[in-house]
GROMACS .gro file of C-alpha atoms in nm:
model
  485
    1MET     CA    1  -3.443   3.178  -4.469
    2ALA     CA    2  -3.419   3.402  -4.164
    3GLY     CA    3  -3.452   3.239  -3.825
    4THR     CA    4  -3.301   2.925  -3.680
    5ARG     CA    5  -3.345   2.553  -3.714
    6SER     CA    6  -3.300   2.285  -3.452
    7TRP     CA    7  -3.049   2.078  -3.646
    8ARG     CA    8  -2.677   2.109  -3.588
    9LEU     CA    9  -2.364   2.001  -3.769
   10THR     CA   10  -2.127   1.743  -3.623
   11PRO     CA   11  -1.821   1.922  -3.481
   12PRO     CA   12  -1.501   1.852  -3.676
   13PRO     CA   13  -1.200   1.662  -3.534
   14TRP     CA   14  -1.025   1.976  -3.408
   15ARG     CA   15  -1.310   2.074  -3.174
   16GLY     CA   16  -1.080   2.140  -2.881
   17THR     CA   17  -0.844   2.377  -3.064
   18PRO     CA   18  -0.834   2.726  -2.908
   19ARG     CA   19  -1.028   2.979  -3.112
   20ALA     CA   20  -0.727   3.207  -3.143
   21ARG     CA   21  -0.554   2.945  -3.361
   22THR     CA   22  -0.858   2.834  -3.561
   23ALA     CA   23  -0.809   3.057  -3.864
   24ARG     CA   24  -0.444   2.962  -3.907
   25PHE     CA   25  -0.520   2.591  -3.863
   26VAL     CA   26  -0.806   2.589  -4.114
   27ALA     CA   27  -0.607   2.772  -4.380
   28VAL     CA   28  -0.284   2.578  -4.336
   29SER     CA   29  -0.447   2.234  -4.320
   30ALA     CA   30  -0.665   2.307  -4.621
   31LEU     CA   31  -0.386   2.441  -4.838
   32ALA     CA   32  -0.132   2.179  -4.733
   33GLY     CA   33  -0.377   1.901  -4.808
   34CYS     CA   34  -0.468   2.051  -5.143
   35VAL     CA   35  -0.104   2.068  -5.250
   36VAL     CA   36  -0.072   1.697  -5.182
   37ALA     CA   37  -0.408   1.599  -5.332
   38ALA     CA   38  -0.447   1.844  -5.619
   39GLY     CA   39  -0.319   1.609  -5.884
   40ALA     CA   40  -0.525   1.320  -5.756
   41VAL     CA   41  -0.843   1.525  -5.732
   42GLY     CA   42  -0.800   1.659  -6.082
   43ALA     CA   43  -0.712   1.326  -6.238
   44ALA     CA   44  -0.930   1.088  -6.043
   45GLY     CA   45  -1.231   1.311  -6.006
   46PRO     CA   46  -1.477   1.284  -5.720
   47TRP     CA   47  -1.655   0.970  -5.842
   48ASP     CA   48  -1.678   0.791  -5.511
   49GLY     CA   49  -2.034   0.830  -5.396
   50GLY     CA   50  -2.037   1.129  -5.166
   51GLN     CA   51  -1.667   1.151  -5.077
   52ARG     CA   52  -1.389   1.253  -5.311
   53ARG     CA   53  -1.161   0.957  -5.375
   54ALA     CA   54  -0.847   1.166  -5.349
   55GLU     CA   55  -0.956   1.297  -5.010
   56ARG     CA   56  -1.039   0.949  -4.885
   57GLU     CA   57  -0.708   0.802  -4.998
   58ARG     CA   58  -0.513   1.089  -4.845
   59ALA     CA   59  -0.697   1.048  -4.516
   60ALA     CA   60  -0.634   0.673  -4.517
   61ALA     CA   61  -0.264   0.716  -4.587
   62GLY     CA   62  -0.203   0.975  -4.318
   63PRO     CA   63   0.140   1.104  -4.214
   64ALA     CA   64   0.445   0.881  -4.198
   65ALA     CA   65   0.408   0.590  -3.961
   66GLY     CA   66   0.580   0.594  -3.623
   67ARG     CA   67   0.621   0.331  -3.348
   68ASP     CA   68   0.441   0.283  -3.020
   69GLY     CA   69   0.606   0.178  -2.693
   70ALA     CA   70   0.601  -0.186  -2.801
   71GLY     CA   71   0.766  -0.108  -3.133
   72ARG     CA   72   0.447  -0.156  -3.330
   73PRO     CA   73   0.382   0.076  -3.626
   74VAL     CA   74   0.120   0.342  -3.565
   75ARG     CA   75  -0.017   0.630  -3.771
   76PRO     CA   76  -0.131   0.956  -3.618
   77ALA     CA   77  -0.468   1.092  -3.722
   78ALA     CA   78  -0.455   1.233  -4.073
   79PRO     CA   79  -0.508   1.607  -4.116
   80PRO     CA   80  -0.800   1.716  -4.333
   81VAL     CA   81  -0.723   1.757  -4.701
   82LEU     CA   82  -0.957   2.056  -4.724
   83ALA     CA   83  -1.130   2.266  -4.464
   84ALA     CA   84  -1.405   2.037  -4.337
   85LEU     CA   85  -1.751   2.085  -4.477
   86GLY     CA   86  -1.878   2.057  -4.122
   87GLY     CA   87  -1.715   2.376  -3.998
   88ARG     CA   88  -1.782   2.448  -3.630
   89ALA     CA   89  -2.135   2.517  -3.517
   90THR     CA   90  -1.985   2.657  -3.194
   91ALA     CA   91  -1.766   2.912  -3.372
   92PRO     CA   92  -1.886   3.274  -3.352
   93LEU     CA   93  -2.121   3.399  -3.619
   94PRO     CA   94  -2.002   3.680  -3.843
   95GLY     CA   95  -2.206   3.993  -3.789
   96ARG     CA   96  -2.439   4.141  -4.047
   97ASP     CA   97  -2.270   4.480  -4.025
   98GLY     CA   98  -1.927   4.322  -4.054
   99LEU     CA   99  -2.023   4.127  -4.366
  100ALA     CA  100  -2.186   4.434  -4.514
  101GLY     CA  101  -1.870   4.634  -4.453
  102ALA     CA  102  -1.663   4.368  -4.624
  103LEU     CA  103  -1.891   4.294  -4.921
  104ASP     CA  104  -2.091   4.605  -5.008
  105GLY     CA  105  -1.798   4.780  -5.173
  106LEU     CA  106  -1.693   4.473  -5.368
  107LEU     CA  107  -2.044   4.434  -5.509
  108LYS     CA  108  -2.014   4.784  -5.655
  109ASP     CA  109  -1.710   4.682  -5.861
  110SER     CA  110  -1.777   4.798  -6.217
  111ALA     CA  111  -1.650   4.460  -6.340
  112LEU     CA  112  -1.975   4.307  -6.214
  113GLY     CA  113  -2.201   4.540  -6.408
  114ALA     CA  114  -2.510   4.711  -6.273
  115GLN     CA  115  -2.723   4.404  -6.187
  116THR     CA  116  -2.588   4.212  -5.891
  117SER     CA  117  -2.729   4.007  -5.606
  118ALA     CA  118  -2.574   3.829  -5.311
  119ALA     CA  119  -2.659   3.612  -5.012
  120VAL     CA  120  -2.454   3.460  -4.730
  121VAL     CA  121  -2.611   3.197  -4.504
  122ASP     CA  122  -2.494   3.032  -4.184
  123VAL     CA  123  -2.508   2.662  -4.261
  124ALA     CA  124  -2.554   2.543  -3.901
  125THR     CA  125  -2.874   2.743  -3.848
  126GLY     CA  126  -2.994   2.835  -4.196
  127GLN     CA  127  -2.990   3.202  -4.092
  128GLN     CA  128  -2.926   3.453  -4.367
  129LEU     CA  129  -2.639   3.674  -4.252
  130TYR     CA  130  -2.607   3.901  -4.553
  131GLY     CA  131  -2.820   3.993  -4.849
  132ALA     CA  132  -2.814   4.238  -5.138
  133ASP     CA  133  -3.112   4.212  -5.372
  134GLN     CA  134  -3.104   3.851  -5.257
  135ASP     CA  135  -3.469   3.773  -5.331
  136THR     CA  136  -3.470   3.888  -5.694
  137ALA     CA  137  -3.461   3.600  -5.941
  138TYR     CA  138  -3.178   3.619  -6.192
  139THR     CA  139  -3.053   3.382  -6.462
  140PRO     CA  140  -2.834   3.135  -6.269
  141ALA     CA  141  -2.660   2.963  -6.563
  142SER     CA  142  -2.494   2.641  -6.445
  143THR     CA  143  -2.540   2.708  -6.074
  144ILE     CA  144  -2.892   2.571  -6.133
  145LYS     CA  145  -2.724   2.228  -6.148
  146THR     CA  146  -2.709   2.233  -5.767
  147ALA     CA  147  -3.090   2.246  -5.768
  148THR     CA  148  -3.116   1.969  -6.027
  149ALA     CA  149  -2.880   1.755  -5.822
  150ALA     CA  150  -3.063   1.815  -5.493
  151ALA     CA  151  -3.398   1.731  -5.652
  152ALA     CA  152  -3.266   1.407  -5.801
  153LEU     CA  153  -3.107   1.299  -5.473
  154ALA     CA  154  -3.426   1.379  -5.282
  155ALA     CA  155  -3.637   1.186  -5.532
  156LEU     CA  156  -3.419   0.880  -5.582
  157GLY     CA  157  -3.155   0.866  -5.308
  158PRO     CA  158  -2.776   0.864  -5.347
  159ASP     CA  159  -2.754   0.488  -5.411
  160HIS     CA  160  -2.989   0.482  -5.711
  161ARG     CA  161  -2.839   0.346  -6.035
  162ILE     CA  162  -2.963   0.384  -6.392
  163GLU     CA  163  -2.995   0.055  -6.576
  164THR     CA  164  -2.940  -0.022  -6.945
  165THR     CA  165  -3.092  -0.354  -7.052
  166ALA     CA  166  -3.085  -0.598  -7.342
  167VAL     CA  167  -3.394  -0.816  -7.395
  168ALA     CA  168  -3.483  -1.091  -7.641
  169ASP     CA  169  -3.807  -1.028  -7.831
  170GLY     CA  170  -3.840  -1.324  -8.066
  171ASP     CA  171  -3.544  -1.314  -8.302
  172THR     CA  172  -3.466  -0.952  -8.213
  173VAL     CA  173  -3.242  -0.820  -7.938
  174VAL     CA  174  -3.373  -0.487  -7.812
  175LEU     CA  175  -3.130  -0.249  -7.643
  176VAL     CA  176  -3.341  -0.060  -7.390
  177GLY     CA  177  -3.208   0.274  -7.272
  178GLY     CA  178  -3.267   0.373  -6.913
  179GLY     CA  179  -3.124   0.723  -6.939
  180ASP     CA  180  -2.758   0.674  -6.844
  181PRO     CA  181  -2.550   0.922  -7.049
  182THR     CA  182  -2.227   0.786  -6.900
  183LEU     CA  183  -2.274   0.438  -7.051
  184THR     CA  184  -1.945   0.388  -7.231
  185ALA     CA  185  -1.830   0.212  -7.544
  186ARG     CA  186  -1.466   0.279  -7.455
  187PRO     CA  187  -1.231   0.027  -7.294
  188ALA     CA  188  -1.176   0.079  -6.924
  189GLY     CA  189  -0.861   0.277  -6.861
  190GLU     CA  190  -0.667   0.406  -6.565
  191GLY     CA  191  -0.794   0.744  -6.451
  192THR     CA  192  -1.123   0.726  -6.641
  193PRO     CA  193  -1.445   0.775  -6.445
  194PRO     CA  194  -1.625   0.450  -6.360
  195ALA     CA  195  -1.911   0.379  -6.597
  196ALA     CA  196  -2.137   0.103  -6.718
  197SER     CA  197  -1.973  -0.077  -7.011
  198LEU     CA  198  -2.154  -0.136  -7.339
  199LYS     CA  199  -1.905  -0.412  -7.421
  200GLU     CA  200  -1.982  -0.594  -7.096
  201LEU     CA  201  -2.351  -0.570  -7.182
  202ALA     CA  202  -2.289  -0.703  -7.534
  203ASP     CA  203  -2.072  -0.990  -7.409
  204ALA     CA  204  -2.330  -1.090  -7.148
  205THR     CA  205  -2.605  -1.064  -7.409
  206ALA     CA  206  -2.408  -1.287  -7.646
  207ARG     CA  207  -2.368  -1.549  -7.375
  208GLY     CA  208  -2.739  -1.536  -7.303
  209LEU     CA  209  -2.826  -1.578  -7.672
  210LYS     CA  210  -2.591  -1.872  -7.716
  211ALA     CA  211  -2.737  -2.038  -7.407
  212ARG     CA  212  -3.077  -2.012  -7.578
  213GLY     CA  213  -2.943  -2.151  -7.902
  214LYS     CA  214  -2.970  -1.819  -8.087
  215GLY     CA  215  -2.673  -1.742  -8.308
  216ARG     CA  216  -2.839  -1.494  -8.547
  217VAL     CA  217  -3.052  -1.196  -8.446
  218LYS     CA  218  -3.169  -0.852  -8.544
  219VAL     CA  219  -3.101  -0.553  -8.321
  220ALA     CA  220  -3.345  -0.280  -8.227
  221TYR     CA  221  -3.322   0.001  -7.975
  222ASP     CA  222  -3.584   0.139  -7.739
  223THR     CA  223  -3.569   0.501  -7.617
  224SER     CA  224  -3.929   0.520  -7.495
  225ARG     CA  225  -3.831   0.592  -7.135
  226TYR     CA  226  -3.789   0.957  -7.237
  227SER     CA  227  -4.041   1.167  -7.428
  228GLY     CA  228  -4.068   1.509  -7.587
  229PRO     CA  229  -3.809   1.698  -7.794
  230ALA     CA  230  -3.454   1.568  -7.780
  231LEU     CA  231  -3.289   1.896  -7.875
  232HIS     CA  232  -3.226   2.152  -7.601
  233ALA     CA  233  -3.366   2.500  -7.661
  234ILE     CA  234  -3.019   2.623  -7.760
  235GLY     CA  235  -3.028   2.379  -8.053
  236PRO     CA  236  -2.738   2.163  -8.177
  237ASN     CA  237  -2.442   2.257  -7.960
  238GLU     CA  238  -2.099   2.133  -7.857
  239ASN     CA  239  -2.202   2.169  -7.492
  240ILE     CA  240  -2.482   1.912  -7.498
  241ALA     CA  241  -2.596   1.617  -7.709
  242PRO     CA  242  -2.960   1.556  -7.803
  243VAL     CA  243  -3.121   1.426  -7.485
  244SER     CA  244  -3.192   1.055  -7.523
  245ALA     CA  245  -3.264   0.760  -7.295
  246LEU     CA  246  -2.993   0.574  -7.486
  247MET     CA  247  -2.647   0.711  -7.562
  248VAL     CA  248  -2.284   0.624  -7.505
  249ASP     CA  249  -2.013   0.858  -7.381
  250GLU     CA  250  -2.258   1.150  -7.378
  251GLY     CA  251  -2.270   1.139  -7.757
  252ARG     CA  252  -1.914   1.270  -7.780
  253LEU     CA  253  -1.732   1.219  -8.109
  254ASP     CA  254  -1.385   1.245  -7.955
  255ASP     CA  255  -1.220   1.078  -7.656
  256SER     CA  256  -1.307   1.352  -7.405
  257ASP     CA  257  -1.519   1.293  -7.096
  258HIS     CA  258  -1.600   1.654  -7.008
  259GLY     CA  259  -1.614   1.998  -7.160
  260PRO     CA  260  -1.726   2.106  -7.507
  261ALA     CA  261  -1.696   1.849  -7.786
  262ASP     CA  262  -1.853   1.768  -8.121
  263ARG     CA  263  -2.166   1.559  -8.061
  264THR     CA  264  -2.358   1.303  -8.260
  265THR     CA  265  -2.700   1.401  -8.389
  266ASP     CA  266  -2.825   1.042  -8.337
  267PRO     CA  267  -2.704   0.922  -7.997
  268ALA     CA  268  -2.939   0.624  -7.972
  269GLY     CA  269  -2.870   0.498  -8.322
  270ASP     CA  270  -2.496   0.533  -8.272
  271ALA     CA  271  -2.511   0.340  -7.944
  272ALA     CA  272  -2.712   0.061  -8.104
  273ARG     CA  273  -2.473   0.032  -8.398
  274LYS     CA  274  -2.178   0.001  -8.161
  275PHE     CA  275  -2.369  -0.258  -7.959
  276ALA     CA  276  -2.442  -0.460  -8.276
  277GLY     CA  277  -2.074  -0.452  -8.371
  278MET     CA  278  -1.980  -0.579  -8.026
  279LEU     CA  279  -2.232  -0.863  -8.057
  280ARG     CA  280  -2.066  -0.962  -8.386
  281ASP     CA  281  -1.726  -0.953  -8.216
  282ALA     CA  282  -1.869  -1.186  -7.951
  283GLY     CA  283  -1.973  -1.441  -8.214
  284VAL     CA  284  -2.336  -1.348  -8.279
  285ASP     CA  285  -2.451  -1.284  -8.637
  286VAL     CA  286  -2.651  -0.963  -8.667
  287ASP     CA  287  -2.879  -0.912  -8.966
  288GLY     CA  288  -2.895  -0.561  -9.110
  289ASP     CA  289  -2.862  -0.234  -8.926
  290PRO     CA  290  -3.024  -0.162  -8.590
  291ALA     CA  291  -3.365   0.006  -8.607
  292ALA     CA  292  -3.572   0.202  -8.359
  293GLY     CA  293  -3.838  -0.007  -8.186
  294ARG     CA  294  -3.988  -0.103  -7.854
  295ALA     CA  295  -3.952  -0.413  -7.643
  296GLY     CA  296  -4.272  -0.617  -7.636
  297GLY     CA  297  -4.451  -0.722  -7.322
  298THR     CA  298  -4.323  -1.080  -7.352
  299ALA     CA  299  -3.959  -0.983  -7.413
  300GLU     CA  300  -3.713  -1.186  -7.208
  301ARG     CA  301  -3.437  -1.013  -7.018
  302LEU     CA  302  -3.089  -1.115  -7.131
  303ALA     CA  303  -2.846  -0.884  -6.952
  304SER     CA  304  -2.808  -0.542  -6.797
  305VAL     CA  305  -2.547  -0.297  -6.674
  306SER     CA  306  -2.589  -0.018  -6.422
  307SER     CA  307  -2.449   0.333  -6.392
  308PRO     CA  308  -2.241   0.445  -6.096
  309PRO     CA  309  -2.458   0.548  -5.799
  310LEU     CA  310  -2.648   0.873  -5.828
  311SER     CA  311  -2.415   1.031  -5.571
  312ALA     CA  312  -2.121   0.984  -5.809
  313LEU     CA  313  -2.320   1.115  -6.106
  314VAL     CA  314  -2.412   1.424  -5.905
  315GLU     CA  315  -2.050   1.487  -5.809
  316ARG     CA  316  -1.937   1.450  -6.169
  317THR     CA  317  -2.215   1.682  -6.283
  318LEU     CA  318  -2.116   1.958  -6.044
  319THR     CA  319  -1.739   1.927  -6.064
  320ASN     CA  320  -1.727   1.938  -6.444
  321SER     CA  321  -2.054   2.129  -6.497
  322ASP     CA  322  -2.170   1.837  -6.711
  323ASN     CA  323  -2.481   1.937  -6.905
  324ASP     CA  324  -2.566   1.589  -7.037
  325ILE     CA  325  -2.570   1.429  -6.692
  326ALA     CA  326  -2.761   1.725  -6.550
  327GLU     CA  327  -3.041   1.681  -6.803
  328ALA     CA  328  -3.045   1.308  -6.728
  329LEU     CA  329  -3.077   1.381  -6.354
  330ALA     CA  330  -3.373   1.609  -6.424
  331ARG     CA  331  -3.547   1.339  -6.629
  332GLN     CA  332  -3.478   1.073  -6.369
  333THR     CA  333  -3.645   1.306  -6.117
  334ALA     CA  334  -3.944   1.333  -6.350
  335LEU     CA  335  -3.972   0.955  -6.381
  336ALA     CA  336  -3.955   0.915  -6.002
  337SER     CA  337  -4.226   1.178  -5.965
  338GLY     CA  338  -4.473   1.043  -6.218
  339GLN     CA  339  -4.408   1.325  -6.464
  340PRO     CA  340  -4.331   1.290  -6.837
  341ALA     CA  341  -3.956   1.259  -6.890
  342ASP     CA  342  -3.924   1.567  -7.111
  343PHE     CA  343  -3.802   1.921  -7.046
  344GLU     CA  344  -4.136   2.043  -6.910
  345GLY     CA  345  -4.209   1.739  -6.698
  346ALA     CA  346  -3.858   1.742  -6.556
  347ALA     CA  347  -3.890   2.111  -6.466
  348ARG     CA  348  -4.217   2.049  -6.281
  349ALA     CA  349  -4.070   1.755  -6.094
  350VAL     CA  350  -3.758   1.948  -5.989
  351ILE     CA  351  -3.961   2.246  -5.864
  352ALA     CA  352  -4.190   2.014  -5.667
  353ARG     CA  353  -3.893   1.846  -5.495
  354LEU     CA  354  -3.736   2.183  -5.411
  355GLU     CA  355  -4.064   2.300  -5.259
  356LYS     CA  356  -4.067   1.990  -5.037
  357LEU     CA  357  -3.717   2.084  -4.920
  358GLY     CA  358  -3.860   2.414  -4.795
  359LEU     CA  359  -3.643   2.636  -5.013
  360PRO     CA  360  -3.734   2.998  -5.100
  361LEU     CA  361  -3.883   2.994  -5.451
  362PRO     CA  362  -4.048   3.334  -5.514
  363GLY     CA  363  -3.994   3.425  -5.878
  364ALA     CA  364  -3.822   3.094  -5.949
  365ARG     CA  365  -3.856   2.929  -6.287
  366ILE     CA  366  -3.677   2.616  -6.400
  367ALA     CA  367  -3.670   2.546  -6.773
  368ASP     CA  368  -3.399   2.279  -6.790
  369GLY     CA  369  -3.163   2.080  -6.570
  370SER     CA  370  -2.834   2.218  -6.697
  371GLY     CA  371  -2.873   2.595  -6.683
  372LEU     CA  372  -2.810   2.642  -7.054
  373ASP     CA  373  -3.157   2.792  -7.091
  374ARG     CA  374  -3.172   3.163  -7.009
  375ALA     CA  375  -3.534   3.116  -6.905
  376ASP     CA  376  -3.409   2.966  -6.576
  377HIS     CA  377  -3.451   3.214  -6.290
  378VAL     CA  378  -3.370   3.175  -5.920
  379SER     CA  379  -3.251   3.408  -5.645
  380ALA     CA  380  -2.921   3.429  -5.460
  381ALA     CA  381  -3.115   3.350  -5.139
  382PHE     CA  382  -3.236   3.029  -5.300
  383LEU     CA  383  -2.889   2.915  -5.413
  384ALA     CA  384  -2.723   2.988  -5.078
  385GLY     CA  385  -3.014   2.833  -4.889
  386LEU     CA  386  -2.998   2.520  -5.101
  387LEU     CA  387  -2.634   2.458  -5.008
  388ALA     CA  388  -2.714   2.513  -4.641
  389ARG     CA  389  -2.995   2.258  -4.669
  390ALA     CA  390  -2.755   2.010  -4.835
  391ALA     CA  391  -2.549   2.015  -4.514
  392ASP     CA  392  -2.849   1.944  -4.291
  393PRO     CA  393  -2.768   1.629  -4.087
  394GLU     CA  394  -3.132   1.531  -4.130
  395ARG     CA  395  -3.080   1.528  -4.509
  396PRO     CA  396  -2.771   1.307  -4.554
  397GLU     CA  397  -2.889   1.206  -4.902
  398LEU     CA  398  -2.811   1.561  -5.020
  399ARG     CA  399  -2.445   1.554  -4.912
  400PRO     CA  400  -2.308   1.492  -5.267
  401VAL     CA  401  -2.430   1.841  -5.361
  402LEU     CA  402  -2.151   1.971  -5.136
  403THR     CA  403  -1.882   1.713  -5.204
  404GLY     CA  404  -1.923   1.763  -5.578
  405LEU     CA  405  -1.848   2.136  -5.568
  406PRO     CA  406  -1.523   2.229  -5.748
  407VAL     CA  407  -1.232   2.332  -5.525
  408ALA     CA  408  -1.076   2.672  -5.597
  409GLY     CA  409  -0.756   2.636  -5.796
  410PHE     CA  410  -0.763   2.257  -5.797
  411SER     CA  411  -1.062   2.081  -5.951
  412GLY     CA  412  -1.332   2.102  -6.213
  413THR     CA  413  -1.445   2.439  -6.341
  414LEU     CA  414  -1.245   2.619  -6.071
  415SER     CA  415  -0.915   2.451  -6.161
  416GLY     CA  416  -0.819   2.743  -6.385
  417ARG     CA  417  -0.929   3.011  -6.138
  418TYR     CA  418  -0.765   3.120  -5.811
  419GLY     CA  419  -0.397   3.120  -5.908
  420PRO     CA  420  -0.108   3.005  -5.687
  421GLU     CA  421  -0.102   3.329  -5.489
  422ALA     CA  422  -0.480   3.367  -5.453
  423ALA     CA  423  -0.595   3.383  -5.091
  424GLY     CA  424  -0.903   3.170  -5.160
  425ARG     CA  425  -0.713   2.889  -5.331
  426GLY     CA  426  -0.810   2.558  -5.175
  427LEU     CA  427  -1.055   2.727  -4.936
  428VAL     CA  428  -1.349   2.805  -5.164
  429ARG     CA  429  -1.573   2.525  -5.290
  430ALA     CA  430  -1.820   2.656  -5.545
  431LYS     CA  431  -2.032   2.588  -5.852
  432THR     CA  432  -1.969   2.825  -6.138
  433GLY     CA  433  -2.225   2.957  -6.383
  434THR     CA  434  -2.136   3.123  -6.711
  435LEU     CA  435  -2.336   3.233  -7.013
  436THR     CA  436  -2.272   3.535  -7.231
  437GLY     CA  437  -2.346   3.829  -7.003
  438VAL     CA  438  -2.426   3.601  -6.705
  439ASN     CA  439  -2.177   3.509  -6.431
  440THR     CA  440  -2.263   3.337  -6.103
  441LEU     CA  441  -2.081   3.164  -5.819
  442SER     CA  442  -2.244   2.965  -5.540
  443GLY     CA  443  -2.063   2.759  -5.280
  444THR     CA  444  -1.930   2.716  -4.927
  445VAL     CA  445  -1.639   2.842  -4.721
  446VAL     CA  446  -1.517   2.797  -4.366
  447ASP     CA  447  -1.456   3.151  -4.243
  448ALA     CA  448  -1.164   3.276  -4.036
  449ASP     CA  449  -1.336   3.173  -3.714
  450GLY     CA  450  -1.417   2.823  -3.836
  451ARG     CA  451  -1.785   2.884  -3.919
  452LEU     CA  452  -1.924   2.709  -4.228
  453LEU     CA  453  -2.106   2.956  -4.453
  454SER     CA  454  -2.280   2.918  -4.786
  455PHE     CA  455  -2.294   3.200  -5.037
  456ALA     CA  456  -2.427   3.296  -5.377
  457PHE     CA  457  -2.321   3.586  -5.596
  458MET     CA  458  -2.500   3.663  -5.922
  459THR     CA  459  -2.447   3.925  -6.191
  460MET     CA  460  -2.589   4.004  -6.532
  461ASP     CA  461  -2.466   4.223  -6.817
  462ALA     CA  462  -2.110   4.250  -6.690
  463PRO     CA  463  -1.881   4.415  -6.946
  464SER     CA  464  -1.635   4.121  -6.947
  465GLY     CA  465  -1.680   3.760  -6.843
  466PRO     CA  466  -1.323   3.703  -6.719
  467THR     CA  467  -1.312   4.023  -6.512
  468ALA     CA  468  -1.657   3.948  -6.371
  469GLN     CA  469  -1.535   3.604  -6.264
  470GLU     CA  470  -1.234   3.760  -6.092
  471ALA     CA  471  -1.467   3.994  -5.904
  472LEU     CA  472  -1.688   3.702  -5.798
  473ASP     CA  473  -1.382   3.512  -5.681
  474ARG     CA  474  -1.278   3.810  -5.469
  475LEU     CA  475  -1.620   3.812  -5.304
  476ALA     CA  476  -1.595   3.443  -5.213
  477THR     CA  477  -1.239   3.488  -5.087
  478THR     CA  478  -1.351   3.779  -4.870
  479VAL     CA  479  -1.619   3.563  -4.705
  480ALA     CA  480  -1.360   3.290  -4.641
  481GLY     CA  481  -1.118   3.533  -4.476
  482CYS     CA  482  -1.376   3.721  -4.276
  483GLY     CA  483  -1.455   3.691  -3.908
  484CYS     CA  484  -1.652   4.009  -3.970
  485ARG     CA  485  -1.783   4.081  -3.623
   0.00000   0.00000   0.00000
């Protein structure tokens, strides 16, 4: 990743601010905005297609209105909620020696164990500014989700939606899964992430049947869009349901929408049974129990519902480290690439898309989309370079990879890290990765001079997960606070 590229980031709104005040402005504006928006970000989530809803609403609201000379209400420009992802391409670069002086000692912290790697990249140029064993491929755990997300966005675009369809095949209604794990059987409620509704699909299907004079049907379900084993290599697990082209609420057996939960062993069958019950509630008689099947070539489309846009699914995946959506993104990438929609086909498709993005892949291996598989291997240079590429103005479709990153101390998997007194609170945006003995952190910061940097820190065989995470957080905070020239 050494060298420079011709693309540049758009300067942020405070371009004219004197450099001597940049660090104070960035920190104060970011933290002040986070205090106001923290509750909204945590509750509402970032499901707004490339821009966090809480950030957008805060920006729209702005400070208290004043009056112009004619007595008309006016609002001054709103301050940023968080340090802008754009940073300042004109801000001075941190020096390699300065970064080494700041980070080398921290990487030797015994809390990280003996195997560590690190990379820091200047986002505006793609230049690697710091590296320590940065080209060695390590197990990334959930930080691999940034790669899955980038591949899906490159293959399908941020506006792509996953469709679930009901078709009439003679006297049978076939529920055809498209691969949307967020399809929901729950009633819409305030604060819940937007999702395609199984009830809306059932109600529309019932109307279509009645219009055709059909009041009694059988129900079948079609999962043929996906192939291969449904179970992840880790086996039945509370962190992921069997991967299916048809499921509702990620196969969760409670009312949660993220995090570990008991999962159904038959996601497609459960979804179809709920769909059949909803058809009955809508006045359609359903004979027997739903059965697995496939829609015939002459089946007639009755109704469909669509997932939120891919940009929102990516943000939800990264913020909550959602394994089910991550595996769905990998399979959608496979389908868009002409590969079988199974674990192996998805891995090939993701690698191919990453190669087209020009990312460093020596030693890389991708075994799944979620990072639950320890066979995944990528380097710190790859992870940091990927985030720099996601900020490339010539790749706007990749932007949700950045906007979906958790915010230190406030959202997603970083909400419980970086306490109230932590210097990096509200300044670090990063994807976490955690397996037993594996701890990783990859994200972005705006440094003390206003320069946007991406970073990746990886460690294996640390003696304690929590203390390793604290050490990783200190590394990210050090990059954020460093002018390092």
